[in-house]
Short mmCIF file of C-alpha atoms in Angstrom, two decimals:
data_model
loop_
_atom_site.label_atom_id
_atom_site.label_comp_id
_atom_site.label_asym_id
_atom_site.label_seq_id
_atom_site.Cartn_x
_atom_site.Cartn_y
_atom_site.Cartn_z
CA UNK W 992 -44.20 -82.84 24.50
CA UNK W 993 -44.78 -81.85 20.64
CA UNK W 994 -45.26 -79.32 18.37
CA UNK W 995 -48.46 -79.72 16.00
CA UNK W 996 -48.34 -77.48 12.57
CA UNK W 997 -51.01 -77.30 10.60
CA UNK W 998 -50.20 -77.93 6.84
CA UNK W 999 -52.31 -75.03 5.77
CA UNK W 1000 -51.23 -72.16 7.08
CA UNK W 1001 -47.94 -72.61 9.53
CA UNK W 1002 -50.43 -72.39 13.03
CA UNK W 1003 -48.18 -74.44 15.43
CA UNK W 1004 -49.81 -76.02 18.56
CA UNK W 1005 -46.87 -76.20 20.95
CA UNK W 1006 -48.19 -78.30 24.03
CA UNK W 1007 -45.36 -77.12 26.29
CA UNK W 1008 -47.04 -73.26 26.06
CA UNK W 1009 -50.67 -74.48 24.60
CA UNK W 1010 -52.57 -71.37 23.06
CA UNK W 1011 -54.09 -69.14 26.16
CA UNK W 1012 -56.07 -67.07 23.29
CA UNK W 1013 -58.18 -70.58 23.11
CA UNK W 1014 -58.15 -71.20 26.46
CA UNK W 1015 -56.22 -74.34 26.58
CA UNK W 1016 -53.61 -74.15 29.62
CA UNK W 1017 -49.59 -74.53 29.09
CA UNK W 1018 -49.30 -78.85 28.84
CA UNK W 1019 -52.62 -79.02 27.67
CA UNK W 1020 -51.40 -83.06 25.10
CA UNK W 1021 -52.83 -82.46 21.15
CA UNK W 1022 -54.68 -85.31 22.35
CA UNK W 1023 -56.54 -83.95 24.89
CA UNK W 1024 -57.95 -81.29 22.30
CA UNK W 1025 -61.59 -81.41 22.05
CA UNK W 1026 -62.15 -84.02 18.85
CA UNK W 1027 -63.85 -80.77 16.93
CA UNK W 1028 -61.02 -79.23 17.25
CA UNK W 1029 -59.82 -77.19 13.78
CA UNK W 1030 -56.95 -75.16 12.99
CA UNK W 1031 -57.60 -71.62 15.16
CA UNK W 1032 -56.09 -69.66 11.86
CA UNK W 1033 -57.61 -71.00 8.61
CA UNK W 1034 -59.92 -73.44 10.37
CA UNK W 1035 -60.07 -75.88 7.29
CA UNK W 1036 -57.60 -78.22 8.97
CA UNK W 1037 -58.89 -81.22 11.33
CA UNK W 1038 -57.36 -82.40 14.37
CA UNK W 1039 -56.17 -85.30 12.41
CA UNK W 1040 -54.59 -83.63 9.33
CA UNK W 1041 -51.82 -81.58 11.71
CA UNK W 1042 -48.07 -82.78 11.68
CA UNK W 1043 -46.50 -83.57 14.57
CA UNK W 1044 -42.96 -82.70 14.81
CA UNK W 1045 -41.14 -84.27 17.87
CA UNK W 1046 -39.17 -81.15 19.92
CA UNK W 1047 -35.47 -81.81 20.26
CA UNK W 1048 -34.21 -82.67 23.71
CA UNK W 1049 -32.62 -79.35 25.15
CA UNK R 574 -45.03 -49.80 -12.17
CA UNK R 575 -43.06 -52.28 -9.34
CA UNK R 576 -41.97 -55.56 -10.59
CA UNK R 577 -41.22 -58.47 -9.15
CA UNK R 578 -38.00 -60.97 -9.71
CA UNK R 579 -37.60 -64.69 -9.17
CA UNK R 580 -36.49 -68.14 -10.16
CA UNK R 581 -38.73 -70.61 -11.63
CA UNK R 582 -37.55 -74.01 -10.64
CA UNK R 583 -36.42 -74.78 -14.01
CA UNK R 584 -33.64 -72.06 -13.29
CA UNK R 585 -35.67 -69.88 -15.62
CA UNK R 586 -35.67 -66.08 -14.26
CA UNK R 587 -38.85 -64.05 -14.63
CA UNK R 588 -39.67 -60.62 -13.87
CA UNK R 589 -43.35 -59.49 -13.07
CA UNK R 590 -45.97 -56.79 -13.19
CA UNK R 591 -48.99 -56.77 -11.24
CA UNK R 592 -50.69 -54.94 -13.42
CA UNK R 593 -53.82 -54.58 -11.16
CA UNK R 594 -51.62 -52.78 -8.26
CA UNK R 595 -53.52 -49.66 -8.69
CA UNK R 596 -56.65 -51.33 -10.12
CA UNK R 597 -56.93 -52.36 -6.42
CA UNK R 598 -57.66 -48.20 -4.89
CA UNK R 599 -60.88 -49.24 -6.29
CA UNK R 600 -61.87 -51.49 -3.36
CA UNK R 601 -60.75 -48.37 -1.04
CA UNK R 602 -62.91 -45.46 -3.03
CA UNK R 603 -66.17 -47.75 -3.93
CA UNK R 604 -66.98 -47.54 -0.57
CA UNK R 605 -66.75 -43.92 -0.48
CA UNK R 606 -69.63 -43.59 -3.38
CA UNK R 607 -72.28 -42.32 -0.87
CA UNK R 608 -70.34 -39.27 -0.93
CA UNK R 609 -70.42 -38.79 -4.60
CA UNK R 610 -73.98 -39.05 -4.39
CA UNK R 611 -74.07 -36.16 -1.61
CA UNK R 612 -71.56 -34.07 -3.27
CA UNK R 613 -73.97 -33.94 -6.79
CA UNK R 614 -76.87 -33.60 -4.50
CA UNK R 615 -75.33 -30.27 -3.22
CA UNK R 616 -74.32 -29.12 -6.90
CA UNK R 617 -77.87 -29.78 -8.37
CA UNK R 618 -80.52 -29.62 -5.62
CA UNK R 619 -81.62 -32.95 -7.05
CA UNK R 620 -82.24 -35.69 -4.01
CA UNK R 621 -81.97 -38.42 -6.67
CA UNK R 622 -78.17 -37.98 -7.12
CA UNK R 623 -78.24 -39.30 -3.59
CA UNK R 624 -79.22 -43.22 -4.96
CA UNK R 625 -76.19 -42.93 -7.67
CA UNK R 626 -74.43 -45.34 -5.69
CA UNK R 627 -77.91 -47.99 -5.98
CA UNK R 628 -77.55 -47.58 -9.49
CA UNK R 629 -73.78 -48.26 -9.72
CA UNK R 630 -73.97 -51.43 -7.68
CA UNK R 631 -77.46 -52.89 -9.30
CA UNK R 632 -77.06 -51.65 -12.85
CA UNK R 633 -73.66 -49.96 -13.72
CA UNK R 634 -71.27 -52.91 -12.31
CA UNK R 635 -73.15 -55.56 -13.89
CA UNK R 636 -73.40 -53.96 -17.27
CA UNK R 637 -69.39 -53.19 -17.08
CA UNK R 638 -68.58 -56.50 -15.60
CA UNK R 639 -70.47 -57.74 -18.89
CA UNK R 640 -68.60 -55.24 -21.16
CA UNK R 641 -65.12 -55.53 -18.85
CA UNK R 642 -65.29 -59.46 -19.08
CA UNK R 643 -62.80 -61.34 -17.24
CA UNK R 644 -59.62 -61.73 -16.17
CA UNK R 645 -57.49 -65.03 -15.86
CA UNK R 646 -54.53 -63.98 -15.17
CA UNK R 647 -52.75 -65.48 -11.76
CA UNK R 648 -49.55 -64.21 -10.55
CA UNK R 649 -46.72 -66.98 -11.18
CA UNK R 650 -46.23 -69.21 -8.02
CA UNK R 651 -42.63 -67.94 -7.88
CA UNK R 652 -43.43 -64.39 -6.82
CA UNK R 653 -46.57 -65.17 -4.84
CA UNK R 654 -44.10 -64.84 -1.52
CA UNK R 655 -43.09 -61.21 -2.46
CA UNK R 656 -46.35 -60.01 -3.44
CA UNK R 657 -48.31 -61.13 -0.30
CA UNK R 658 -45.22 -58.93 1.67
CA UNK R 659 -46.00 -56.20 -0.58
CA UNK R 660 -46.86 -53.62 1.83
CA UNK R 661 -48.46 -51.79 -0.64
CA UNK R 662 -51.62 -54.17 -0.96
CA UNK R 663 -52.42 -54.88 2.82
CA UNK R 664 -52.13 -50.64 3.73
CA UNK R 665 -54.97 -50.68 1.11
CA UNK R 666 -57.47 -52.59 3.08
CA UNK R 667 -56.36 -50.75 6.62
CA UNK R 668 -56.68 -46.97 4.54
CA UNK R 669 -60.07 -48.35 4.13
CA UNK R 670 -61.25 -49.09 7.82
CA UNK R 671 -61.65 -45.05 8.42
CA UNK R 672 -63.45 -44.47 5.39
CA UNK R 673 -66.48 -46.99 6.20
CA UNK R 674 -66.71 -45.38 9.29
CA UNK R 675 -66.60 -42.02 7.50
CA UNK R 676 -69.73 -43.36 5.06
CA UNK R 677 -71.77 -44.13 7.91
CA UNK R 678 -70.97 -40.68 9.58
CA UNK R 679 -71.75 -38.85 6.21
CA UNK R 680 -74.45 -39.95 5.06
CA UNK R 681 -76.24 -39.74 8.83
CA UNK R 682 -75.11 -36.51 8.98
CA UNK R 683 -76.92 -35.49 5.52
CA UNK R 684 -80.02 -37.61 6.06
CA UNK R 685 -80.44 -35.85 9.40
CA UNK R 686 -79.89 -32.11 8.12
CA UNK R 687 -81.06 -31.61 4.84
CA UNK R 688 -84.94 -31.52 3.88
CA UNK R 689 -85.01 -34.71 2.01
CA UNK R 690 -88.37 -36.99 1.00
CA UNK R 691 -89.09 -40.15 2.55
CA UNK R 692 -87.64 -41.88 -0.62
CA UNK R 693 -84.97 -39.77 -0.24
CA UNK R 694 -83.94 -40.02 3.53
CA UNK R 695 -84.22 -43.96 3.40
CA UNK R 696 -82.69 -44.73 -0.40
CA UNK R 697 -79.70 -42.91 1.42
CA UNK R 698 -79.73 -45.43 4.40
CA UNK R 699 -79.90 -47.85 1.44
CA UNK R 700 -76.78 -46.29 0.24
CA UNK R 701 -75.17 -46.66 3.32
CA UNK R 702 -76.35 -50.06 4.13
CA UNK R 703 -74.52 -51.00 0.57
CA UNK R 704 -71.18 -49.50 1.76
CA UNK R 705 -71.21 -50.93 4.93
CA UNK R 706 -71.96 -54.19 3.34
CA UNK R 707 -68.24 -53.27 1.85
CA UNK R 708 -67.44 -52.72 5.41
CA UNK R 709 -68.08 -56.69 6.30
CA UNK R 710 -66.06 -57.42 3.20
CA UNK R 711 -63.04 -55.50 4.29
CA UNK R 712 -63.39 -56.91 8.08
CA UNK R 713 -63.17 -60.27 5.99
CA UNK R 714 -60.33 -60.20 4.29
CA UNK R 715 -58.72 -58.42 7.05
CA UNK R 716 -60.42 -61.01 9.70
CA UNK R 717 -58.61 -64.35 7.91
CA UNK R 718 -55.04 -62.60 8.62
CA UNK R 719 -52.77 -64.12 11.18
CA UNK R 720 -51.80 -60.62 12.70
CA UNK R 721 -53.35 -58.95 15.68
CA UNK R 722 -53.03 -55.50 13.81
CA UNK R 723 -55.01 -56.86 11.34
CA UNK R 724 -57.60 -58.98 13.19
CA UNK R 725 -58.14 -56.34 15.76
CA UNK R 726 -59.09 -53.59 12.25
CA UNK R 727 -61.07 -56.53 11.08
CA UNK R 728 -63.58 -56.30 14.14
CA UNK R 729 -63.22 -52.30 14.33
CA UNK R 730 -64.80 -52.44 10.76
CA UNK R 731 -67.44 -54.82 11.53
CA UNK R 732 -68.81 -52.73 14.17
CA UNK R 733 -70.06 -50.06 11.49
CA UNK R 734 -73.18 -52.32 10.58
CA UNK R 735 -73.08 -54.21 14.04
CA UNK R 736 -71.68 -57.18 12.72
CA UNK R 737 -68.52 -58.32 14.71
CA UNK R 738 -69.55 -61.86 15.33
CA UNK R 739 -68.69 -62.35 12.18
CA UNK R 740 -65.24 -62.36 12.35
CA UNK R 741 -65.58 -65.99 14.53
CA UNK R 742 -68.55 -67.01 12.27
CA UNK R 743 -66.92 -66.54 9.80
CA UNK R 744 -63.50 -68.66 10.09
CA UNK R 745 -64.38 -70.70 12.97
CA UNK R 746 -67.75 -71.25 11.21
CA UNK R 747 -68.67 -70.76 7.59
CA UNK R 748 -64.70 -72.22 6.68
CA UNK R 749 -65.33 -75.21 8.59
CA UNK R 750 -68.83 -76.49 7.62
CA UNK R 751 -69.02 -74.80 4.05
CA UNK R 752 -71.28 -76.40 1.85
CA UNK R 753 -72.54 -78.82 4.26
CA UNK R 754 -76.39 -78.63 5.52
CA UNK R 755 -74.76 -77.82 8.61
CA UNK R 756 -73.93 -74.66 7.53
CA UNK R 757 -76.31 -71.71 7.78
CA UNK R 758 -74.22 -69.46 5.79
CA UNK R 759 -74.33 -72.36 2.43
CA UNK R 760 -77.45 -72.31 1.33
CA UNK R 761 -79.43 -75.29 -0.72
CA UNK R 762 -80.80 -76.12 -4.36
CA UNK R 763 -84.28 -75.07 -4.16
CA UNK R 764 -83.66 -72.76 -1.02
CA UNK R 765 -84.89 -69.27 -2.67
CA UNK R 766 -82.53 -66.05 -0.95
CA UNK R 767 -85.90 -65.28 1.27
CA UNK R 768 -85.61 -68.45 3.01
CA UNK R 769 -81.86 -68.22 3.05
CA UNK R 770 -81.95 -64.98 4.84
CA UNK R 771 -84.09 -66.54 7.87
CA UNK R 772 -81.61 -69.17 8.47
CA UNK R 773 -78.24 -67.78 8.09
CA UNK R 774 -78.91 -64.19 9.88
CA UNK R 775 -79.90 -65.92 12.65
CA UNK R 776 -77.82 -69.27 12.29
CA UNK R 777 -74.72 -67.64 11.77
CA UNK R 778 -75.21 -65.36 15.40
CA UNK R 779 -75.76 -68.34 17.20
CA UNK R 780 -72.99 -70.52 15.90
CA UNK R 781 -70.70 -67.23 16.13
CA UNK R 782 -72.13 -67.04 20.03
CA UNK R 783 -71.57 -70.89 21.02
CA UNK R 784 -68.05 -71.22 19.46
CA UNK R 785 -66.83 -67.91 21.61
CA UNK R 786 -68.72 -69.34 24.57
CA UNK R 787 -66.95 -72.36 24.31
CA UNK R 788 -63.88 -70.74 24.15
CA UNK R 789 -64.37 -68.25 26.89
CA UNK R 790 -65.47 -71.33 29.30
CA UNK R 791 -62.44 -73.01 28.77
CA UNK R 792 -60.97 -70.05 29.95
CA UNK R 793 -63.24 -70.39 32.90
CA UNK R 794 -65.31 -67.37 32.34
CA UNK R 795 -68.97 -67.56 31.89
CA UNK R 796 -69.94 -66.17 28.19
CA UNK R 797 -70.56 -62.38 29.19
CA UNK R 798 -67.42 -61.94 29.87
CA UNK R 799 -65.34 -59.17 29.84
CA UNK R 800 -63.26 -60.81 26.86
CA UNK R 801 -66.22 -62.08 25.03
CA UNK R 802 -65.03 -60.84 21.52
CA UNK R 803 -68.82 -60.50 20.07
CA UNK R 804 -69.79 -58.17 22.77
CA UNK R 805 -66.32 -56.11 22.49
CA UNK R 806 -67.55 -55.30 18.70
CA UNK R 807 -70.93 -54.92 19.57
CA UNK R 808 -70.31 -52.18 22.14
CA UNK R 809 -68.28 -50.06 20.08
CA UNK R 810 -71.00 -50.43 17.72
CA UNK R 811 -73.50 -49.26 20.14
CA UNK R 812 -71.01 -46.31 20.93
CA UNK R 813 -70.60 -45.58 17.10
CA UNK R 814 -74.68 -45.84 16.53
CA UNK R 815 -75.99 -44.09 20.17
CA UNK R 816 -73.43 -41.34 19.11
CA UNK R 817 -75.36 -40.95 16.01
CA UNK R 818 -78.73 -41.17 17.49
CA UNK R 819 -77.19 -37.92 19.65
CA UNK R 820 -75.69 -36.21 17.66
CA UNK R 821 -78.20 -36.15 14.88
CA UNK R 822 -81.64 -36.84 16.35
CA UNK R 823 -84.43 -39.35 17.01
CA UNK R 824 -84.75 -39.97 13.06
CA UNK R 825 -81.45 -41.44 12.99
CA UNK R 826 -83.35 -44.52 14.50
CA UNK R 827 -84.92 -46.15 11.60
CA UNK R 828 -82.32 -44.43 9.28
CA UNK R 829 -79.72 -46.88 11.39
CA UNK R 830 -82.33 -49.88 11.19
CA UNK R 831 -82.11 -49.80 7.66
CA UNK R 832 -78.66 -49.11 7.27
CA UNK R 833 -78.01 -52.29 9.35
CA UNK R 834 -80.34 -54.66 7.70
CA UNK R 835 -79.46 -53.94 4.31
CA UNK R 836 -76.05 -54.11 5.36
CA UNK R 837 -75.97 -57.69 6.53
CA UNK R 838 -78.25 -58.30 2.85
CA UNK R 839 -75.39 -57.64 1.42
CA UNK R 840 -73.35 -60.71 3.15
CA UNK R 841 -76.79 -62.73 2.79
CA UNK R 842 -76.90 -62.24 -0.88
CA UNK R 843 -73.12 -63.42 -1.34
CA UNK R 844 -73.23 -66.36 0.75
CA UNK R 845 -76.31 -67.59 -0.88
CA UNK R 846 -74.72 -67.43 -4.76
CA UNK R 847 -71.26 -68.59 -3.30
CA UNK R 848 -71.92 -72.56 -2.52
CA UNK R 849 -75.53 -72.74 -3.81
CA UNK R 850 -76.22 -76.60 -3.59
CA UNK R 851 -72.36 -77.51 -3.66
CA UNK R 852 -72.22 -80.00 -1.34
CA UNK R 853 -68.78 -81.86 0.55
CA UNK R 854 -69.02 -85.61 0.64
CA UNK R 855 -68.65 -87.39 4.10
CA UNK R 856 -65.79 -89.99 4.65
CA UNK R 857 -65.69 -93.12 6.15
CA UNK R 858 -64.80 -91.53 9.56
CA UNK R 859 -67.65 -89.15 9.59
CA UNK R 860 -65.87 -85.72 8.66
CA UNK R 861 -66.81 -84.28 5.77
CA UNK R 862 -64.19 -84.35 3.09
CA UNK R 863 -61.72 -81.01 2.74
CA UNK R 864 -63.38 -78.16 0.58
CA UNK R 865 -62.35 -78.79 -2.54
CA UNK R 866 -62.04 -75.96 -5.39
CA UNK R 867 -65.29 -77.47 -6.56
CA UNK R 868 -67.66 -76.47 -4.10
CA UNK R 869 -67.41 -72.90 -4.59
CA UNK R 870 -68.90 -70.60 -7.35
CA UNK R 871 -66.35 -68.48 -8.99
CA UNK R 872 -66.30 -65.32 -11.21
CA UNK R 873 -63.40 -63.49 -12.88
CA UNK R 874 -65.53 -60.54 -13.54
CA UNK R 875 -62.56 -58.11 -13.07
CA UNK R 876 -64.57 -54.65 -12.37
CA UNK R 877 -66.43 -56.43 -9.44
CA UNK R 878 -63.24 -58.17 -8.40
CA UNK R 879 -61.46 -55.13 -7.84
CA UNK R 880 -64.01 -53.53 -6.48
CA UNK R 881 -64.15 -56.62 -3.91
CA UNK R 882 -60.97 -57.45 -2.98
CA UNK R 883 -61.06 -60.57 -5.21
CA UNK R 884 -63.95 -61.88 -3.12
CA UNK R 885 -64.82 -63.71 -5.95
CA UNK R 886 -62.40 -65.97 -6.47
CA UNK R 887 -63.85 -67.98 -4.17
CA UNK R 888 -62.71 -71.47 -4.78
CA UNK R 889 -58.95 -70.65 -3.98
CA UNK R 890 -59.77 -68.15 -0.80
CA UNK R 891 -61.42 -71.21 0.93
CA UNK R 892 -58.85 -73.94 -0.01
CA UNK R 893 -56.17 -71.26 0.84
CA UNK R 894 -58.00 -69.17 3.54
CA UNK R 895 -55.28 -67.11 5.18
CA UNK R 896 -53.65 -66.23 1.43
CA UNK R 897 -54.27 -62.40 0.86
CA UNK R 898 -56.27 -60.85 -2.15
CA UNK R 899 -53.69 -59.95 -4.53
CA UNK R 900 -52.78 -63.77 -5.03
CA UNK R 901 -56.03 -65.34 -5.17
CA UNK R 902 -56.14 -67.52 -8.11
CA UNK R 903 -57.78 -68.44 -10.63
CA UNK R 904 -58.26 -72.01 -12.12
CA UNK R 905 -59.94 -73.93 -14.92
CA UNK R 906 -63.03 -76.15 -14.87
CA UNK R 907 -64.42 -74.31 -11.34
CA UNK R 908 -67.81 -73.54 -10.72
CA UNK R 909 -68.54 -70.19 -12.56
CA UNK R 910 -71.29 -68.07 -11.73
CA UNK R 911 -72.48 -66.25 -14.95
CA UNK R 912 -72.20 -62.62 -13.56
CA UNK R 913 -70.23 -61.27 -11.47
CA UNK R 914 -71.57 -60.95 -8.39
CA UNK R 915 -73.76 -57.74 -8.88
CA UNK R 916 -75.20 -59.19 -11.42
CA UNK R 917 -75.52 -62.55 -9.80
CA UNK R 918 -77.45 -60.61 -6.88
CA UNK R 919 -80.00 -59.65 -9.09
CA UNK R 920 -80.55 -62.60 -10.56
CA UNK R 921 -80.78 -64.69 -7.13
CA UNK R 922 -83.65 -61.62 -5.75
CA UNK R 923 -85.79 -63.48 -8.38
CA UNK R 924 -85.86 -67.16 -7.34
CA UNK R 925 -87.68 -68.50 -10.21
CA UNK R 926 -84.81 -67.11 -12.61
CA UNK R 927 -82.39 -67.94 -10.11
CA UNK R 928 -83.03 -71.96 -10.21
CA UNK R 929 -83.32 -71.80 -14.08
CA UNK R 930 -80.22 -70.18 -14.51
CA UNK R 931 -78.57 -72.12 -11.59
CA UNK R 932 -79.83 -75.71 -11.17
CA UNK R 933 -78.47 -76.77 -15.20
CA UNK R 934 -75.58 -75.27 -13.73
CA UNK R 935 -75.39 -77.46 -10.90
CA UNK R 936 -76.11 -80.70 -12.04
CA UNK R 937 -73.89 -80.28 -15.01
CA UNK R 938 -70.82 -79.77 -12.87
CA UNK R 939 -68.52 -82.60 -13.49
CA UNK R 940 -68.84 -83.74 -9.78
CA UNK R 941 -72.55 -83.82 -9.66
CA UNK R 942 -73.20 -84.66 -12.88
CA UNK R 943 -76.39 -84.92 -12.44
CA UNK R 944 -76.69 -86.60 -9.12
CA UNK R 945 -78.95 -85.60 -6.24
CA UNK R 946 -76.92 -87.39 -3.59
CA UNK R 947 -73.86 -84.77 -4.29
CA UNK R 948 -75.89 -82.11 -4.40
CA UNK R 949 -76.90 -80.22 -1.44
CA UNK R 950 -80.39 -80.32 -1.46
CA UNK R 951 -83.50 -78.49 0.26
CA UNK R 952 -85.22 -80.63 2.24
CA UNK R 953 -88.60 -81.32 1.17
CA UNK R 954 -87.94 -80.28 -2.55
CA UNK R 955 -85.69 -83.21 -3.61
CA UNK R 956 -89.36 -84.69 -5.01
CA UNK R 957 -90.32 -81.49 -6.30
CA UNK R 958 -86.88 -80.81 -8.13
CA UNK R 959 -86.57 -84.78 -9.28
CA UNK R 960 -90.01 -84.36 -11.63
CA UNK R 961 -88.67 -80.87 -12.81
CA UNK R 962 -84.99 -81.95 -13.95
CA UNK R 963 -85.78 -85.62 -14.99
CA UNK R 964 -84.21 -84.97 -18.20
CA UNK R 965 -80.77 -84.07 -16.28
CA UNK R 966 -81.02 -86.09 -13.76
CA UNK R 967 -78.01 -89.68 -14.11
CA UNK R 968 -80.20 -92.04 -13.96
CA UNK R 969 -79.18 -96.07 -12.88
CA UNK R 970 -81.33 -97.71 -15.40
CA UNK R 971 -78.83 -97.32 -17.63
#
């Protein structure tokens, strides 16, 4: 499980909680995003552009 | 006057003055002009006072933004951080949400009880149609914010001229495909604002409608849903105008029609002069390339900017969409429009002027210079505008 930021404006996809405001359940992978898929807050960031940042084991 | 302190990354310290803090009340009382117009209708007994507010936004602004000139100053990158947490500037835009409601109300209220001519009762739904164009403005800056204070003001204020699907259009939308033939909010070289109008009003519904259906069915709800965000705005709009229409009387019915459409004219006419023919280049892997500053017209008129929120620097707000008004930016060598956009309004109501003002413009942008293929184009006129611009035109026998 990752966190995905966007570079734009600080959204972060977390796929342990996902995002319920878009509909896509808690351990929903970044990968299984639709391939449209743009940054929900400034949507001028593709799927492809995010940065994934590995969470630390806890 | 508030200043700000910081660091440079040299070490250098600098202090700085916004010295357009208070400039920026003008965005919340332009708005509020229908009332002016009422108020000197009441003094005088003359119904004409009651289209002041046409003349300020089709005569008055452009000849001051021609007097005013412009403004290229940008806040140093160093306090950019403080100013967008500046309170002050975001209770602005909220202070404003009542007041478009309060426009509406007003000059409903007048049209409906006083004895007014014809030219009278619908230049003041004119009047009102122009503020609540403001009204989509506000719910735009508002509507790119990350809070849910400010998002949920954002489609409050869109309700006044029934236009809350704009707040998904918009980002989800217009920021995604800009300047793109895919979008129906960019509109093309040789596309006049007539034709523009019949495919972004009703382009930019639909696209608004499937994105939130999408959404809403991954949630597993069909697209009348309860939480269907469009129809949330729209009934609170239907509350807002019904209560008119009973409160004030069957005549409030076209006075509301026209007060809508000319309304969403308002958004028409500045998405058509915004990315007129500026078109994004597709990559290898089939996505267009990232808006760049150059495919967005600019203007650093400074009395429409303030009256605007800084709308028009355009070219930063869509590289930078979440960044709030007071930092917008302004860069050299961008597309500039040569109004601001009052003026530019005008000028794009007459096509024929438009295109001969605009299309040297375009081709001599140091993108396009002066090729079709980067240009986004009409389809149908590229033949037509090929024989007209020959002389502009790159050519490869060269």
């Amino acid at each position: 499980m990752a966190r995905h930021r966007c570079p734009e404006c600080g959204y972060e996809y977390d796929e342990v909680s996902g995002d319920d405001h878009e509909g896509y359940a808690p351990g929903t992978k970044f990968s299984d995003l639709p391939e449209d898929f743009v940054c929900p807050d400034c949507a001028v960031i593709y799927k492809e552009d995010f940065v994934t940042e590995q969470r630390s084991a806890t | 006057m508030k200043g700000y302190t910081a660091t440079l990354k040299s070490g250098e310290a600098i202090y700085y003055i916004d010295r357009k803090r208070w400039l920026w009340t003008l965005s919340v009382l332009y708005p509020v002009q229908p009332f002016l117009g009422m108020w000197l209708h009441a003094r005088t007994g003359q119904p004409g006072w009651l289209l002041l507010p046409l003349l300020s936004g089709y005569v008055i602004a452009p000849i001051l933004d021609w007097l005013v000139g412009e403004d290229e100053n940008n806040p140093p990158e160093a306090v950019v951080p403080q100013l967008e947490k500046d309170r002050f500037y975001r209770v602005l835009t909220y202070l404003v949400v009542p007041l478009h409601y309060a426009s509406l109300i007003g000059a409903a209220w007048w049209a409906a009880t006083r004895e007014l001519p014809l030219w009278a009762f619908f230049g003041l739904a004119m009047v009102a149609g122009i503020a609540s164009g403001l009204a989509i403005n506000t719910g735009h800056e508002l509507g790119h914010k990350k809070s849910a204070f400010e998002r949920n003001l954002a489609k409050i204020v869109l309700a006044v001229p029934f236009y809350g699907h704009f707040w998904i259009e918009h980002s989800r939308g217009h920021h995604r495909d800009v300047s793109t033939p895919e979008d129906p909010a960019s509109s093309r070289m040789g596309e006049s604002i007539y034709r523009f109008a019949l495919r972004e009003i009703p382009g930019a519904f639909l696209r608004a409608w499937h994105i939130e259906k999408e959404r809403l069915e991954r949630l597993g709800h069909s697209a009348w849903h309860r939480d269907n965000q469009i129809l949330q705005s729209g009934i609170l709009s239907l509350a807002l105008q019904l209560g008119i229409v009973i409160a004030f009387g069957w005549s409030m019915i076209p006075f509301l029609v026209v007060h809508n459409v000319f309304a969403w004219w308002q958004l028409t006419s500045a998405n058509y002069i915004e990315h007129y023919g500026l078109l994004r280049r597709k990559e290898a892997n089939g996505r267009y390339e990232r808006c760049q500053p150059q495919h967005s017209w600019n203007s650093n008129h400074i009395i429409s900017n303030l009256v605007l929120f800084h709308l028009q620097r355009h070219s930063d707000h869509h590289a930078h969409p979440v960044r709030r008004y007071q930092s917008l930016r302004h860069f050299d060598d961008l597309p500039q429009l040569p109004s601001g956009y009052f003026g530019a309004y005008l000028l794009s109501y007459v096509p024929w002027l438009w295109y001969r003002v605009m299309d040297r413009r375009l081709l001599a942008l140091p993108h396009v210079a002066g090729d079709l293929d980067r240009v986004n184009i009409q389809p149908g006129k590229r033949a037509r505008i090929e024989s007209r611009y020959r002389h502009l035109l790159a050519t490869d026998e060269t």
